[in-house]
PDB file of C-alpha atoms in Angstrom:
ATOM      1  CA  MET A   1    -305.307 -92.520 215.230  1.00  0.00           C
ATOM      2  CA  ASP A   2    -304.322 -93.941 218.199  1.00  0.00           C
ATOM      3  CA  LEU A   3    -307.339 -96.050 221.377  1.00  0.00           C
ATOM      4  CA  ASP A   4    -307.239 -93.788 224.046  1.00  0.00           C
ATOM      5  CA  PHE A   5    -307.714 -96.191 226.252  1.00  0.00           C
ATOM      6  CA  ASN A   6    -305.548 -98.474 228.563  1.00  0.00           C
ATOM      7  CA  LYS A   7    -305.645-102.163 229.716  1.00  0.00           C
ATOM      8  CA  ASP A   8    -308.014-102.166 232.372  1.00  0.00           C
ATOM      9  CA  GLN A   9    -310.875-100.897 229.704  1.00  0.00           C
ATOM     10  CA  LEU A  10    -309.843-103.109 226.449  1.00  0.00           C
ATOM     11  CA  GLN A  11    -308.119-106.034 225.757  1.00  0.00           C
ATOM     12  CA  ILE A  12    -308.048-107.584 221.900  1.00  0.00           C
ATOM     13  CA  VAL A  13    -307.980-111.650 221.904  1.00  0.00           C
ATOM     14  CA  VAL A  14    -306.604-112.674 218.989  1.00  0.00           C
ATOM     15  CA  ALA A  15    -307.042-116.645 217.563  1.00  0.00           C
ATOM     16  CA  ARG A  16    -303.903-117.049 215.334  1.00  0.00           C
ATOM     17  CA  TYR A  17    -303.262-120.127 213.230  1.00  0.00           C
ATOM     18  CA  SER A  18    -300.659-119.552 210.502  1.00  0.00           C
ATOM     19  CA  GLU A  19    -301.663-115.499 209.814  1.00  0.00           C
ATOM     20  CA  ASN A  20    -298.968-113.093 209.212  1.00  0.00           C
ATOM     21  CA  LEU A  21    -299.889-110.618 212.762  1.00  0.00           C
ATOM     22  CA  GLU A  22    -298.010-107.261 211.850  1.00  0.00           C
ATOM     23  CA  TRP A  23    -301.121-105.928 211.721  1.00  0.00           C
ATOM     24  CA  LEU A  24    -301.496-106.205 215.113  1.00  0.00           C
ATOM     25  CA  ASN A  25    -298.241-104.126 216.185  1.00  0.00           C
ATOM     26  CA  GLU A  26    -300.644-101.541 216.617  1.00  0.00           C
ATOM     27  CA  PHE A  27    -302.636-103.209 219.127  1.00  0.00           C
ATOM     28  CA  ASN A  28    -299.667-104.692 220.778  1.00  0.00           C
ATOM     29  CA  CYS A  29    -300.327-102.949 224.353  1.00  0.00           C
ATOM     30  CA  PHE A  30    -303.720-104.630 224.527  1.00  0.00           C
ATOM     31  CA  ALA A  31    -303.326-107.905 222.743  1.00  0.00           C
ATOM     32  CA  THR A  32    -303.616-111.440 223.339  1.00  0.00           C
ATOM     33  CA  VAL A  33    -302.398-113.964 220.961  1.00  0.00           C
ATOM     34  CA  TYR A  34    -303.432-117.492 221.485  1.00  0.00           C
ATOM     35  CA  ASN A  35    -301.572-119.413 218.785  1.00  0.00           C
ATOM     36  CA  LYS A  36    -302.944-123.256 217.467  1.00  0.00           C
ATOM     37  CA  GLY A  37    -300.720-123.022 214.387  1.00  0.00           C
ATOM     38  CA  GLU A  38    -296.986-124.988 213.965  1.00  0.00           C
ATOM     39  CA  THR A  39    -295.039-121.894 213.869  1.00  0.00           C
ATOM     40  CA  THR A  40    -294.553-119.977 217.085  1.00  0.00           C
ATOM     41  CA  VAL A  41    -295.647-116.032 218.194  1.00  0.00           C
ATOM     42  CA  GLU A  42    -293.488-114.577 220.857  1.00  0.00           C
ATOM     43  CA  GLY A  43    -295.721-114.138 223.915  1.00  0.00           C
ATOM     44  CA  ALA A  44    -298.145-115.617 222.134  1.00  0.00           C
ATOM     45  CA  VAL A  45    -300.808-118.515 224.938  1.00  0.00           C
ATOM     46  CA  VAL A  46    -300.474-122.059 222.751  1.00  0.00           C
ATOM     47  CA  LEU A  47    -303.398-124.175 222.607  1.00  0.00           C
ATOM     48  CA  PRO A  48    -304.348-127.562 220.633  1.00  0.00           C
ATOM     49  CA  ASN A  49    -305.708-126.719 217.250  1.00  0.00           C
ATOM     50  CA  ILE A  50    -309.152-127.547 217.717  1.00  0.00           C
ATOM     51  CA  GLY A  51    -312.453-126.108 217.967  1.00  0.00           C
ATOM     52  CA  ARG A  52    -311.946-123.271 215.548  1.00  0.00           C
ATOM     53  CA  GLU A  53    -311.678-119.405 217.240  1.00  0.00           C
ATOM     54  CA  GLY A  54    -314.719-120.614 219.374  1.00  0.00           C
ATOM     55  CA  HIS A  55    -312.711-122.649 221.228  1.00  0.00           C
ATOM     56  CA  THR A  56    -310.010-119.682 221.706  1.00  0.00           C
ATOM     57  CA  TYR A  57    -312.377-117.234 222.884  1.00  0.00           C
ATOM     58  CA  LEU A  58    -314.375-119.826 225.393  1.00  0.00           C
ATOM     59  CA  THR A  59    -310.918-120.564 226.549  1.00  0.00           C
ATOM     60  CA  HIS A  60    -310.066-117.398 226.853  1.00  0.00           C
ATOM     61  CA  LEU A  61    -313.410-116.288 229.080  1.00  0.00           C
ATOM     62  CA  VAL A  62    -313.193-119.253 231.273  1.00  0.00           C
ATOM     63  CA  ARG A  63    -309.536-118.568 232.288  1.00  0.00           C
ATOM     64  CA  ASN A  64    -310.171-114.580 232.817  1.00  0.00           C
ATOM     65  CA  TYR A  65    -313.515-114.552 233.847  1.00  0.00           C
ATOM     66  CA  HIS A  66    -312.908-112.903 237.088  1.00  0.00           C
ATOM     67  CA  ASP A  67    -310.340-110.231 235.495  1.00  0.00           C
ATOM     68  CA  LEU A  68    -311.920-109.076 232.653  1.00  0.00           C
ATOM     69  CA  PRO A  69    -311.465-105.422 231.356  1.00  0.00           C
ATOM     70  CA  GLU A  70    -314.294-103.271 230.442  1.00  0.00           C
ATOM     71  CA  TYR A  71    -314.374-104.396 226.565  1.00  0.00           C
ATOM     72  CA  THR A  72    -312.778-107.374 224.866  1.00  0.00           C
ATOM     73  CA  VAL A  73    -312.491-107.216 221.437  1.00  0.00           C
ATOM     74  CA  PHE A  74    -312.480-110.895 219.509  1.00  0.00           C
ATOM     75  CA  LEU A  75    -310.693-111.296 216.237  1.00  0.00           C
ATOM     76  CA  GLN A  76    -309.462-113.965 214.264  1.00  0.00           C
ATOM     77  CA  GLY A  77    -305.824-113.724 212.629  1.00  0.00           C
ATOM     78  CA  SER A  78    -306.765-112.260 209.730  1.00  0.00           C
ATOM     79  CA  PRO A  79    -309.433-110.291 210.034  1.00  0.00           C
ATOM     80  CA  PHE A  80    -309.618-107.374 207.525  1.00  0.00           C
ATOM     81  CA  PHE A  81    -311.392-109.814 204.898  1.00  0.00           C
ATOM     82  CA  HIS A  82    -314.665-110.241 206.496  1.00  0.00           C
ATOM     83  CA  MET A  83    -314.865-106.542 207.206  1.00  0.00           C
ATOM     84  CA  GLU A  84    -315.969-103.776 205.371  1.00  0.00           C
ATOM     85  CA  GLY A  85    -314.315-103.105 202.041  1.00  0.00           C
ATOM     86  CA  GLY A  86    -311.076-100.874 202.563  1.00  0.00           C
ATOM     87  CA  ALA A  87    -310.845-102.038 206.285  1.00  0.00           C
ATOM     88  CA  ASP A  88    -307.448-101.556 207.889  1.00  0.00           C
ATOM     89  CA  CYS A  89    -305.979-101.238 211.246  1.00  0.00           C
ATOM     90  CA  ALA A  90    -307.156 -97.403 210.937  1.00  0.00           C
ATOM     91  CA  LYS A  91    -310.550 -98.542 210.198  1.00  0.00           C
ATOM     92  CA  LEU A  92    -310.837-101.221 212.962  1.00  0.00           C
ATOM     93  CA  THR A  93    -309.406 -98.524 215.486  1.00  0.00           C
ATOM     94  CA  GLU A  94    -312.064 -95.902 214.651  1.00  0.00           C
ATOM     95  CA  THR A  95    -314.621 -98.912 214.936  1.00  0.00           C
ATOM     96  CA  ILE A  96    -313.026-100.108 218.506  1.00  0.00           C
ATOM     97  CA  GLN A  97    -312.935 -96.054 219.814  1.00  0.00           C
ATOM     98  CA  GLU A  98    -316.572 -95.251 218.588  1.00  0.00           C
ATOM     99  CA  CYS A  99    -317.710 -98.382 220.411  1.00  0.00           C
ATOM    100  CA  MET A 100    -316.149 -97.967 223.196  1.00  0.00           C
ATOM    101  CA  THR A 101    -316.978 -94.267 223.432  1.00  0.00           C
ATOM    102  CA  LYS A 102    -320.405 -94.869 222.845  1.00  0.00           C
ATOM    103  CA  LYS A 103    -320.911 -97.805 225.025  1.00  0.00           C
ATOM    104  CA  VAL A 104    -322.073-100.084 222.585  1.00  0.00           C
ATOM    105  CA  PRO A 105    -322.696-103.206 224.810  1.00  0.00           C
ATOM    106  CA  PHE A 106    -322.075-105.882 221.478  1.00  0.00           C
ATOM    107  CA  LYS A 107    -321.117-105.542 217.992  1.00  0.00           C
ATOM    108  CA  GLY A 108    -319.801-107.771 215.374  1.00  0.00           C
ATOM    109  CA  PHE A 109    -317.227-106.459 212.868  1.00  0.00           C
ATOM    110  CA  ALA A 110    -318.238-108.354 209.746  1.00  0.00           C
ATOM    111  CA  TRP A 111    -319.851-105.970 206.716  1.00  0.00           C
ATOM    112  CA  PHE A 112    -322.974-108.831 206.646  1.00  0.00           C
ATOM    113  CA  ARG A 113    -325.610-110.368 208.904  1.00  0.00           C
ATOM    114  CA  LEU A 114    -326.860-113.830 208.104  1.00  0.00           C
ATOM    115  CA  ARG A 115    -330.107-114.720 208.859  1.00  0.00           C
ATOM    116  CA  CYS A 116    -330.407-118.675 208.637  1.00  0.00           C
ATOM    117  CA  ASP A 117    -332.818-121.875 209.938  1.00  0.00           C
ATOM    118  CA  ARG A 118    -332.078-124.432 212.677  1.00  0.00           C
ATOM    119  CA  LEU A 119    -329.544-126.091 210.564  1.00  0.00           C
ATOM    120  CA  GLY A 120    -327.651-122.689 209.183  1.00  0.00           C
ATOM    121  CA  ARG A 121    -329.372-123.184 206.034  1.00  0.00           C
ATOM    122  CA  PRO A 122    -328.791-121.551 203.681  1.00  0.00           C
ATOM    123  CA  HIS A 123    -324.778-121.898 203.949  1.00  0.00           C
ATOM    124  CA  GLN A 124    -322.090-122.562 201.740  1.00  0.00           C
ATOM    125  CA  MET A 125    -320.885-125.717 203.721  1.00  0.00           C
ATOM    126  CA  ALA A 126    -320.720-127.639 200.687  1.00  0.00           C
ATOM    127  CA  ASP A 127    -318.366-125.120 198.428  1.00  0.00           C
ATOM    128  CA  PRO A 128    -315.838-127.138 196.364  1.00  0.00           C
ATOM    129  CA  ALA A 129    -313.498-124.584 196.830  1.00  0.00           C
ATOM    130  CA  SER A 130    -313.473-126.100 200.747  1.00  0.00           C
ATOM    131  CA  LYS A 131    -313.217-129.638 200.220  1.00  0.00           C
ATOM    132  CA  GLY A 132    -311.263-131.345 202.653  1.00  0.00           C
ATOM    133  CA  LYS A 133    -310.405-127.899 204.577  1.00  0.00           C
ATOM    134  CA  TRP A 134    -312.328-129.662 207.979  1.00  0.00           C
ATOM    135  CA  SER A 135    -314.077-132.868 209.026  1.00  0.00           C
ATOM    136  CA  GLY A 136    -317.512-131.382 208.604  1.00  0.00           C
ATOM    137  CA  TRP A 137    -317.427-130.049 204.757  1.00  0.00           C
ATOM    138  CA  GLY A 138    -320.461-130.792 203.400  1.00  0.00           C
ATOM    139  CA  LYS A 139    -323.047-131.172 206.347  1.00  0.00           C
ATOM    140  CA  ASP A 140    -325.386-128.507 207.898  1.00  0.00           C
ATOM    141  CA  ILE A 141    -324.517-126.076 210.517  1.00  0.00           C
ATOM    142  CA  PRO A 142    -326.163-127.501 213.902  1.00  0.00           C
ATOM    143  CA  VAL A 143    -327.365-123.914 215.001  1.00  0.00           C
ATOM    144  CA  GLY A 144    -330.821-125.099 216.628  1.00  0.00           C
ATOM    145  CA  ASP A 145    -329.004-127.926 218.523  1.00  0.00           C
ATOM    146  CA  VAL A 146    -326.025-125.661 219.780  1.00  0.00           C
ATOM    147  CA  TYR A 147    -328.728-123.569 221.295  1.00  0.00           C
ATOM    148  CA  ASP A 148    -330.692-126.074 222.946  1.00  0.00           C
ATOM    149  CA  LYS A 149    -327.684-127.576 224.761  1.00  0.00           C
ATOM    150  CA  LEU A 150    -326.121-123.782 225.742  1.00  0.00           C
ATOM    151  CA  PHE A 151    -329.657-122.661 226.862  1.00  0.00           C
ATOM    152  CA  ASN A 152    -332.054-125.444 227.580  1.00  0.00           C
ATOM    153  CA  ARG A 153    -334.765-124.254 225.516  1.00  0.00           C
ATOM    154  CA  THR A 154    -336.371-124.895 222.048  1.00  0.00           C
ATOM    155  CA  PRO A 155    -334.716-123.037 219.748  1.00  0.00           C
ATOM    156  CA  PRO A 156    -336.424-120.299 217.392  1.00  0.00           C
ATOM    157  CA  GLN A 157    -337.055-121.104 213.637  1.00  0.00           C
ATOM    158  CA  GLN A 158    -334.530-118.381 212.609  1.00  0.00           C
ATOM    159  CA  PHE A 159    -331.150-117.094 213.499  1.00  0.00           C
ATOM    160  CA  ILE A 160    -330.041-113.212 213.056  1.00  0.00           C
ATOM    161  CA  ALA A 161    -326.061-113.660 213.311  1.00  0.00           C
ATOM    162  CA  SER A 162    -324.345-110.392 213.682  1.00  0.00           C
ATOM    163  CA  ALA A 163    -320.791-111.662 214.085  1.00  0.00           C
ATOM    164  CA  ALA A 164    -321.100-114.676 211.786  1.00  0.00           C
ATOM    165  CA  THR A 165    -317.176-114.241 211.275  1.00  0.00           C
ATOM    166  CA  GLY A 166    -316.058-114.374 214.632  1.00  0.00           C
ATOM    167  CA  LEU A 167    -315.180-110.968 214.893  1.00  0.00           C
ATOM    168  CA  PHE A 168    -316.679-108.844 217.372  1.00  0.00           C
ATOM    169  CA  ILE A 169    -316.549-106.369 220.777  1.00  0.00           C
ATOM    170  CA  VAL A 170    -318.245-107.103 223.752  1.00  0.00           C
ATOM    171  CA  ARG A 171    -318.990-104.921 227.001  1.00  0.00           C
ATOM    172  CA  LYS A 172    -317.901-106.549 230.238  1.00  0.00           C
ATOM    173  CA  ASP A 173    -321.426-106.737 231.845  1.00  0.00           C
ATOM    174  CA  ARG A 174    -322.951-108.592 228.587  1.00  0.00           C
ATOM    175  CA  ILE A 175    -320.059-111.355 229.464  1.00  0.00           C
ATOM    176  CA  LEU A 176    -320.557-111.450 232.915  1.00  0.00           C
ATOM    177  CA  THR A 177    -324.672-111.526 232.271  1.00  0.00           C
ATOM    178  CA  ARG A 178    -323.574-115.556 232.043  1.00  0.00           C
ATOM    179  CA  SER A 179    -322.243-117.539 234.626  1.00  0.00           C
ATOM    180  CA  LEU A 180    -318.514-118.650 234.726  1.00  0.00           C
ATOM    181  CA  GLU A 181    -320.395-122.780 234.529  1.00  0.00           C
ATOM    182  CA  PHE A 182    -322.102-121.401 231.407  1.00  0.00           C
ATOM    183  CA  TYR A 183    -318.789-120.854 229.688  1.00  0.00           C
ATOM    184  CA  LYS A 184    -317.450-123.827 231.022  1.00  0.00           C
ATOM    185  CA  LYS A 185    -320.645-125.581 229.391  1.00  0.00           C
ATOM    186  CA  ALA A 186    -320.007-124.227 226.149  1.00  0.00           C
ATOM    187  CA  LEU A 187    -316.089-125.030 225.836  1.00  0.00           C
ATOM    188  CA  SER A 188    -317.466-128.598 226.693  1.00  0.00           C
ATOM    189  CA  ILE A 189    -319.830-128.546 223.704  1.00  0.00           C
ATOM    190  CA  ILE A 190    -316.837-127.386 221.172  1.00  0.00           C
ATOM    191  CA  GLU A 191    -314.435-129.789 222.943  1.00  0.00           C
ATOM    192  CA  ALA A 192    -317.044-133.140 222.525  1.00  0.00           C
ATOM    193  CA  ASP A 193    -316.330-132.049 218.616  1.00  0.00           C
ATOM    194  CA  PRO A 194    -312.503-130.815 218.388  1.00  0.00           C
ATOM    195  CA  TYR A 195    -312.250-130.967 214.646  1.00  0.00           C
ATOM    196  CA  ASP A 196    -315.828-129.337 213.762  1.00  0.00           C
ATOM    197  CA  GLU A 197    -317.033-132.934 212.009  1.00  0.00           C
ATOM    198  CA  TYR A 198    -320.135-131.733 212.901  1.00  0.00           C
ATOM    199  CA  ASN A 199    -319.573-128.161 212.363  1.00  0.00           C
ATOM    200  CA  THR A 200    -319.861-126.848 216.012  1.00  0.00           C
ATOM    201  CA  GLY A 201    -317.439-124.284 215.688  1.00  0.00           C
ATOM    202  CA  HIS A 202    -319.438-123.027 212.618  1.00  0.00           C
ATOM    203  CA  ALA A 203    -322.635-123.124 214.711  1.00  0.00           C
ATOM    204  CA  PHE A 204    -321.105-120.728 217.635  1.00  0.00           C
ATOM    205  CA  GLU A 205    -320.402-118.154 214.574  1.00  0.00           C
ATOM    206  CA  ARG A 206    -323.882-117.872 214.710  1.00  0.00           C
ATOM    207  CA  LEU A 207    -324.882-117.440 218.405  1.00  0.00           C
ATOM    208  CA  TRP A 208    -322.279-115.062 219.616  1.00  0.00           C
ATOM    209  CA  GLN A 209    -324.846-112.222 219.334  1.00  0.00           C
ATOM    210  CA  ILE A 210    -327.425-114.187 221.539  1.00  0.00           C
ATOM    211  CA  ILE A 211    -325.001-115.703 223.676  1.00  0.00           C
ATOM    212  CA  PHE A 212    -323.872-111.950 224.687  1.00  0.00           C
ATOM    213  CA  ASN A 213    -327.217-110.007 224.632  1.00  0.00           C
ATOM    214  CA  GLY A 214    -327.895-109.837 228.242  1.00  0.00           C
ATOM    215  CA  SER A 215    -330.909-111.874 228.800  1.00  0.00           C
ATOM    216  CA  LYS A 216    -330.945-113.324 232.101  1.00  0.00           C
ATOM    217  CA  ALA A 217    -333.871-115.394 231.026  1.00  0.00           C
ATOM    218  CA  ILE A 218    -332.195-118.132 229.318  1.00  0.00           C
ATOM    219  CA  ASN A 219    -329.290-118.157 231.615  1.00  0.00           C
ATOM    220  CA  PRO A 220    -329.001-121.683 232.698  1.00  0.00           C
TER     221      PRO A 220
END
């Protein structure tokens, strides 16, 4: 199944570190790859290895704010692990096609949703298998604090994250509801914690659905 759209309608942004991108061959005409790994990728935009995928996504939005297609898909370099069982390129294509045909404003692609408090709890940040993989291992996730910095208002007691794995599609008007200055501010918040020592990048994974919810009332 091929995507029945053009580049003015769709762009796929991929945040890569070391993942094999052979799966992306089917989407090449729509794809922009940002590479943070030591291995090179032909045609990719090179970024410093900081800020997790949130840094990649926000960098893309800041650089392309005035030249966005109708829909942007944001993906990690190996997206299928967190999608519904059996997910592959065909399933991803089908999901994107359906979202665009039905004019869906925002959709997370993970097979699950997360409900958490202001500290990202419950979470698995102290999973022994992940020890040493990043500086913030074992710490809580500052979801409430990052929300406060982004929107200048008291955070809710609970959050429901529908794009917790950083895999989602968003419509242009939802992106543009927030100002360019908002995305620059969000990027600066991530850049202030470049190696995720305080789990700022993980906090953004729990806030994408709010960032793109279309509400002007909390747009600073």
